[in-house]
Amino acid sequence: MENKPEKKTKVAITTEQKIKRRDFISFGVFGVLSVAAYKGWRLLYTSPNEVAGVTAGVRAPLRRALNKTELAFRRVFSNKNLVKTYPKEMAAKNVRHNSDIGSKGAETSGGVIQVIKHNGESQNITLDQIKALKKTEIVYDFKCVEGWDQIQYWGGLKFTDFVEHFGLTDQAKLAYVGMMTPDKGYYVGLDMDSAMHPQTILAYEMNGQPLPLKHGAPLRLIIPVKYGIKNIKRIGSIYFSNTRPRDYWAENGYDYYSGL
Ligand SMILES: Nc1nc2c(c(=O)[nH]1)N[C@H]1C(S)=C(S)[C@@H](COP(=O)(O)O)O[C@H]1N2
Ligand SMILES: [Mo]
């Protein structure tokens, strides 16, 4: 006699079984992800450091990621996007003070800024010449990578006005601008688009008063589209270049672009 194939009966799954199955899957996924995370971490920490140059101190894959992010951000960067501004009354009276790397010789520079063109030609511009031009003011939220931010009020010469007035329009067609303290102890490199952003200023005033020494007298950069690290105090020289200028914090592992 032929056995009729038994009809498969669907076994009802109890709630407990469902929970167990779900637990099993989640622990499995958790396990796989943990191993992947650990492997990824090992890969990063056993991979070589980048070749020290303009940037340094970071594992090569991490720098590749930072550079990719920079390209993505630079594509969407627009000089028409303005950083949020605030009424003057909202500006901090006790302005935070941060590091003072490169502060030797600020007083002795006599407020003279050396501008170096791509071809090596240089010209000296005095603080008085800068102050004689139209002043631009800004009140905005200054952000430091160390995790603090503060609404601050700055005044000075718009960088685009500086470029135009001192005959540097051709120079501003290059890819980068670099700035250094008189003692060359602190220096930053900026992509030209960010430097030429309408809110970037060479500041000689804070809260409507002459810039105090600890905040960067005689002249400091206020570049609201960047983190604090790029806002160099005590500018001694400004130079134009098609290659990335040296940058203090980039040499110490930070992102070269450091945009907001
Ligand atoms: N010359 C010089 N500029 C500098 C620095 C520095 O150490 N030296 N520190 C930068 C950092 S990290 C920040 S957050 C701001 C702080 O400016 P403040 O001291 O006016 O608050 O200055 C920037 N410019
Ligand atoms: Mo900072």
CSV table of C-alpha atoms and ligand atoms in Angstrom, one decimal:
chain,number,residue,atom,x,y,z
A,1,MET,CA,0.0,0.0,0.0
A,2,GLU,CA,1.3,3.3,-0.9
A,3,ASN,CA,1.8,5.7,1.8
A,4,LYS,CA,0.2,9.0,1.1
A,5,PRO,CA,2.7,11.7,1.6
A,6,GLU,CA,1.9,13.3,4.9
A,7,LYS,CA,0.5,16.7,4.6
A,8,LYS,CA,3.0,19.1,6.0
A,9,THR,CA,1.4,20.6,9.0
A,10,LYS,CA,2.4,24.1,9.8
A,11,VAL,CA,3.6,24.1,13.3
A,12,ALA,CA,2.4,27.2,15.1
A,13,ILE,CA,5.4,29.2,16.4
A,14,THR,CA,4.9,30.3,19.9
A,15,THR,CA,5.7,33.8,21.0
A,16,GLU,CA,8.7,32.6,23.0
A,17,GLN,CA,10.1,30.9,20.0
A,18,LYS,CA,9.8,34.2,18.0
A,19,ILE,CA,11.6,36.1,20.7
A,20,LYS,CA,14.4,33.5,20.8
A,21,ARG,CA,14.8,33.6,17.1
A,22,ARG,CA,14.9,37.4,17.1
A,23,ASP,CA,17.5,37.4,19.9
A,24,PHE,CA,19.6,34.9,18.0
A,25,ILE,CA,19.5,37.1,14.9
A,26,SER,CA,20.3,40.3,16.7
A,27,PHE,CA,23.2,38.7,18.6
A,28,GLY,CA,24.5,37.3,15.4
A,29,VAL,CA,24.4,40.7,13.6
A,30,PHE,CA,25.9,42.3,16.7
A,31,GLY,CA,28.7,39.8,16.6
A,32,VAL,CA,29.4,40.2,12.9
A,33,LEU,CA,29.4,44.0,13.2
A,34,SER,CA,31.7,43.9,16.2
A,35,VAL,CA,34.2,41.8,14.4
A,36,ALA,CA,33.9,44.2,11.4
A,37,ALA,CA,34.4,47.2,13.6
A,38,TYR,CA,37.5,45.6,15.3
A,39,LYS,CA,39.0,44.6,11.9
A,40,GLY,CA,38.3,48.1,10.6
A,41,TRP,CA,40.0,49.6,13.6
A,42,ARG,CA,43.0,47.3,13.3
A,43,LEU,CA,43.3,48.1,9.6
A,44,LEU,CA,43.3,51.8,10.4
A,45,TYR,CA,45.8,51.5,13.2
A,46,THR,CA,48.2,49.2,11.5
A,47,SER,CA,48.1,51.2,8.3
A,48,PRO,CA,51.0,53.6,7.7
A,49,ASN,CA,50.9,57.2,8.6
A,50,GLU,CA,50.5,59.6,5.7
A,51,VAL,CA,53.8,60.9,4.2
A,52,ALA,CA,54.4,64.1,6.2
A,53,GLY,CA,54.2,67.2,4.1
A,54,VAL,CA,51.7,70.0,4.3
A,55,THR,CA,49.6,67.7,6.4
A,56,ALA,CA,50.9,65.1,8.8
A,57,GLY,CA,50.3,63.0,11.9
A,58,VAL,CA,47.3,61.0,10.6
A,59,ARG,CA,46.9,57.5,9.3
A,60,ALA,CA,46.9,57.5,5.5
A,61,PRO,CA,43.3,56.2,5.1
A,62,LEU,CA,41.9,58.8,7.5
A,63,ARG,CA,43.6,61.6,5.5
A,64,ARG,CA,42.2,60.2,2.3
A,65,ALA,CA,38.8,60.4,3.9
A,66,LEU,CA,39.4,64.0,5.1
A,67,ASN,CA,40.6,65.0,1.6
A,68,LYS,CA,37.5,63.4,0.0
A,69,THR,CA,35.3,65.3,2.5
A,70,GLU,CA,37.1,68.5,1.5
A,71,LEU,CA,36.4,67.9,-2.2
A,72,ALA,CA,32.7,67.3,-1.4
A,73,PHE,CA,32.5,70.4,0.7
A,74,ARG,CA,34.3,72.6,-1.8
A,75,ARG,CA,31.8,71.6,-4.5
A,76,VAL,CA,28.9,72.9,-2.5
A,77,PHE,CA,30.7,75.9,-1.1
A,78,SER,CA,29.2,79.2,-2.3
A,79,ASN,CA,30.1,82.8,-1.6
A,80,LYS,CA,26.4,83.5,-1.6
A,81,ASN,CA,25.8,81.4,1.5
A,82,LEU,CA,26.3,83.7,4.5
A,83,VAL,CA,27.1,82.6,8.0
A,84,LYS,CA,24.4,83.6,10.4
A,85,THR,CA,24.9,87.0,12.1
A,86,TYR,CA,23.5,88.5,15.3
A,87,PRO,CA,22.7,91.9,16.7
A,88,LYS,CA,25.7,93.6,18.5
A,89,GLU,CA,24.0,93.4,21.9
A,90,MET,CA,24.3,89.7,21.7
A,91,ALA,CA,28.1,89.7,21.4
A,92,ALA,CA,30.1,88.5,24.4
A,93,LYS,CA,31.7,91.2,26.6
A,94,ASN,CA,34.3,88.7,28.0
A,95,VAL,CA,35.7,87.3,24.8
A,96,ARG,CA,37.3,83.9,25.2
A,97,HIS,CA,41.0,83.7,24.7
A,98,ASN,CA,42.7,80.6,23.3
A,99,SER,CA,46.2,79.6,22.5
A,100,ASP,CA,49.0,82.1,21.6
A,101,ILE,CA,51.3,80.1,19.4
A,102,GLY,CA,53.6,82.4,17.4
A,103,SER,CA,53.4,85.5,19.5
A,104,LYS,CA,57.0,86.6,19.5
A,105,GLY,CA,57.8,89.9,17.7
A,106,ALA,CA,54.2,91.1,17.2
A,107,GLU,CA,54.9,94.4,18.9
A,108,THR,CA,58.1,94.9,16.9
A,109,SER,CA,56.5,94.3,13.5
A,110,GLY,CA,55.2,97.9,13.9
A,111,GLY,CA,51.9,96.9,12.3
A,112,VAL,CA,53.6,96.2,8.9
A,113,ILE,CA,52.1,93.4,6.9
A,114,GLN,CA,54.4,91.9,4.2
A,115,VAL,CA,52.4,90.8,1.1
A,116,ILE,CA,54.3,88.3,-1.1
A,117,LYS,CA,53.1,87.7,-4.6
A,118,HIS,CA,53.4,84.4,-6.5
A,119,ASN,CA,56.4,85.6,-8.4
A,120,GLY,CA,58.3,86.5,-5.2
A,121,GLU,CA,57.7,90.2,-5.4
A,122,SER,CA,56.8,91.7,-2.1
A,123,GLN,CA,55.2,94.9,-0.8
A,124,ASN,CA,54.7,96.2,2.7
A,125,ILE,CA,51.3,97.4,3.8
A,126,THR,CA,50.9,99.3,7.0
A,127,LEU,CA,48.1,99.0,9.5
A,128,ASP,CA,47.3,102.7,9.0
A,129,GLN,CA,46.8,102.1,5.2
A,130,ILE,CA,44.4,99.3,6.1
A,131,LYS,CA,42.5,101.3,8.7
A,132,ALA,CA,42.1,104.1,6.2
A,133,LEU,CA,39.8,101.9,4.1
A,134,LYS,CA,36.1,101.1,4.6
A,135,LYS,CA,35.5,99.2,7.7
A,136,THR,CA,33.4,96.1,7.8
A,137,GLU,CA,31.9,94.7,11.0
A,138,ILE,CA,30.5,91.3,11.8
A,139,VAL,CA,28.8,89.6,14.8
A,140,TYR,CA,28.7,85.9,14.5
A,141,ASP,CA,29.2,82.6,16.4
A,142,PHE,CA,32.9,81.9,16.5
A,143,LYS,CA,33.6,78.1,16.8
A,144,CYS,CA,36.7,76.5,18.2
A,145,VAL,CA,37.4,72.8,17.4
A,146,GLU,CA,38.0,72.3,21.1
A,147,GLY,CA,34.3,72.5,21.6
A,148,TRP,CA,33.4,76.0,22.6
A,149,ASP,CA,31.7,78.7,20.6
A,150,GLN,CA,30.8,82.3,21.4
A,151,ILE,CA,29.0,85.2,19.7
A,152,GLN,CA,31.7,87.8,19.0
A,153,TYR,CA,31.9,91.2,17.4
A,154,TRP,CA,34.8,92.0,15.1
A,155,GLY,CA,35.7,94.9,12.8
A,156,GLY,CA,38.2,95.3,10.0
A,157,LEU,CA,38.9,95.3,6.3
A,158,LYS,CA,37.0,92.8,4.2
A,159,PHE,CA,39.6,90.5,2.6
A,160,THR,CA,38.1,91.1,-0.9
A,161,ASP,CA,38.4,94.9,-0.4
A,162,PHE,CA,42.1,94.3,0.7
A,163,VAL,CA,42.7,92.4,-2.5
A,164,GLU,CA,41.0,95.0,-4.7
A,165,HIS,CA,42.6,98.0,-3.1
A,166,PHE,CA,46.2,96.7,-3.1
A,167,GLY,CA,46.1,95.4,-6.6
A,168,LEU,CA,46.1,91.8,-5.8
A,169,THR,CA,43.2,90.7,-8.0
A,170,ASP,CA,45.5,88.5,-10.2
A,171,GLN,CA,47.0,86.9,-7.1
A,172,ALA,CA,43.5,86.1,-5.8
A,173,LYS,CA,43.0,83.9,-9.0
A,174,LEU,CA,45.5,81.5,-7.5
A,175,ALA,CA,44.2,78.5,-5.5
A,176,TYR,CA,45.5,79.4,-2.0
A,177,VAL,CA,46.5,82.2,0.3
A,178,GLY,CA,48.9,81.6,3.3
A,179,MET,CA,49.3,83.8,6.4
A,180,MET,CA,52.1,83.7,9.0
A,181,THR,CA,52.9,85.4,12.3
A,182,PRO,CA,56.0,87.7,12.3
A,183,ASP,CA,58.0,85.0,14.2
A,184,LYS,CA,56.7,82.3,11.7
A,185,GLY,CA,55.5,80.3,14.8
A,186,TYR,CA,51.9,80.0,13.6
A,187,TYR,CA,50.7,79.8,10.0
A,188,VAL,CA,47.6,78.9,8.1
A,189,GLY,CA,46.7,78.0,4.5
A,190,LEU,CA,43.3,78.8,3.1
A,191,ASP,CA,41.6,77.9,-0.2
A,192,MET,CA,41.0,81.1,-2.1
A,193,ASP,CA,37.2,80.7,-2.2
A,194,SER,CA,37.0,80.8,1.6
A,195,ALA,CA,39.4,83.7,1.8
A,196,MET,CA,37.3,85.6,-0.7
A,197,HIS,CA,34.0,84.8,1.1
A,198,PRO,CA,32.3,88.2,1.7
A,199,GLN,CA,32.4,87.7,5.5
A,200,THR,CA,36.2,87.2,5.7
A,201,ILE,CA,37.9,90.2,7.3
A,202,LEU,CA,41.4,91.3,8.4
A,203,ALA,CA,40.3,92.4,11.8
A,204,TYR,CA,41.9,95.3,13.8
A,205,GLU,CA,38.9,95.8,16.2
A,206,MET,CA,37.0,93.7,18.7
A,207,ASN,CA,33.8,95.0,20.4
A,208,GLY,CA,34.4,98.3,18.7
A,209,GLN,CA,37.8,98.8,20.4
A,210,PRO,CA,41.3,98.4,19.1
A,211,LEU,CA,42.2,94.7,19.0
A,212,PRO,CA,43.9,93.6,22.2
A,213,LEU,CA,47.4,92.0,21.9
A,214,LYS,CA,46.1,88.6,23.2
A,215,HIS,CA,43.3,88.6,20.6
A,216,GLY,CA,45.8,89.1,17.8
A,217,ALA,CA,47.0,92.8,17.5
A,218,PRO,CA,47.9,94.4,15.2
A,219,LEU,CA,45.9,92.4,12.7
A,220,ARG,CA,44.1,89.0,12.8
A,221,LEU,CA,42.0,87.0,10.4
A,222,ILE,CA,38.3,86.5,11.0
A,223,ILE,CA,37.0,83.9,8.7
A,224,PRO,CA,33.5,82.8,9.8
A,225,VAL,CA,33.3,79.9,7.3
A,226,LYS,CA,36.2,78.2,9.1
A,227,TYR,CA,36.9,76.9,12.6
A,228,GLY,CA,38.9,79.0,15.1
A,229,ILE,CA,42.2,77.3,14.2
A,230,LYS,CA,42.2,79.1,10.8
A,231,ASN,CA,41.6,82.5,12.4
A,232,ILE,CA,45.2,83.4,12.7
A,233,LYS,CA,46.2,86.2,15.2
A,234,ARG,CA,49.1,88.6,14.6
A,235,ILE,CA,49.4,88.4,10.9
A,236,GLY,CA,53.0,89.3,9.8
A,237,SER,CA,52.8,88.1,6.2
A,238,ILE,CA,50.3,87.2,3.5
A,239,TYR,CA,51.3,85.2,0.4
A,240,PHE,CA,49.6,83.8,-2.6
A,241,SER,CA,50.2,80.3,-4.1
A,242,ASN,CA,48.9,77.6,-6.3
A,243,THR,CA,50.0,74.9,-3.9
A,244,ARG,CA,48.7,74.4,-0.3
A,245,PRO,CA,50.6,76.8,2.0
A,246,ARG,CA,52.0,75.4,5.3
A,247,ASP,CA,49.4,75.1,8.0
A,248,TYR,CA,50.3,74.7,11.7
A,249,TRP,CA,47.4,72.5,12.7
A,250,ALA,CA,47.3,70.5,9.5
A,251,GLU,CA,50.9,69.6,10.3
A,252,ASN,CA,49.6,68.4,13.6
A,253,GLY,CA,47.0,66.1,12.3
A,254,TYR,CA,44.0,68.4,11.9
A,255,ASP,CA,41.9,68.7,8.8
A,256,TYR,CA,43.5,71.1,6.3
A,257,TYR,CA,40.2,72.5,5.1
A,258,SER,CA,38.6,72.9,8.6
A,259,GLY,CA,35.4,74.4,7.1
A,260,LEU,CA,32.1,74.8,8.9
B,1,LIG,N1,48.9,83.2,16.2
B,1,LIG,C1,48.0,82.4,16.6
B,1,LIG,N2,46.7,82.5,16.1
B,1,LIG,C2,45.7,81.7,16.6
B,1,LIG,C3,46.0,80.7,17.5
B,1,LIG,C4,47.3,80.6,18.1
B,1,LIG,O1,47.7,79.8,18.9
B,1,LIG,N3,48.3,81.5,17.6
B,1,LIG,N4,45.0,79.8,18.0
B,1,LIG,C5,43.8,79.7,17.1
B,1,LIG,C6,42.7,79.1,17.8
B,1,LIG,S1,42.8,77.4,18.0
B,1,LIG,C7,41.6,79.8,18.1
B,1,LIG,S2,40.2,79.0,18.8
B,1,LIG,C8,41.6,81.3,18.0
B,1,LIG,C9,41.3,81.9,19.4
B,1,LIG,O2,41.3,83.3,19.3
B,1,LIG,P1,41.1,84.1,20.7
B,1,LIG,O3,42.3,83.8,21.5
B,1,LIG,O4,41.0,85.5,20.3
B,1,LIG,O5,39.9,83.5,21.3
B,1,LIG,O6,42.8,81.8,17.5
B,1,LIG,C10,43.4,81.0,16.5
B,1,LIG,N5,44.5,81.8,16.0
B,2,MO,MO,40.7,76.8,18.5
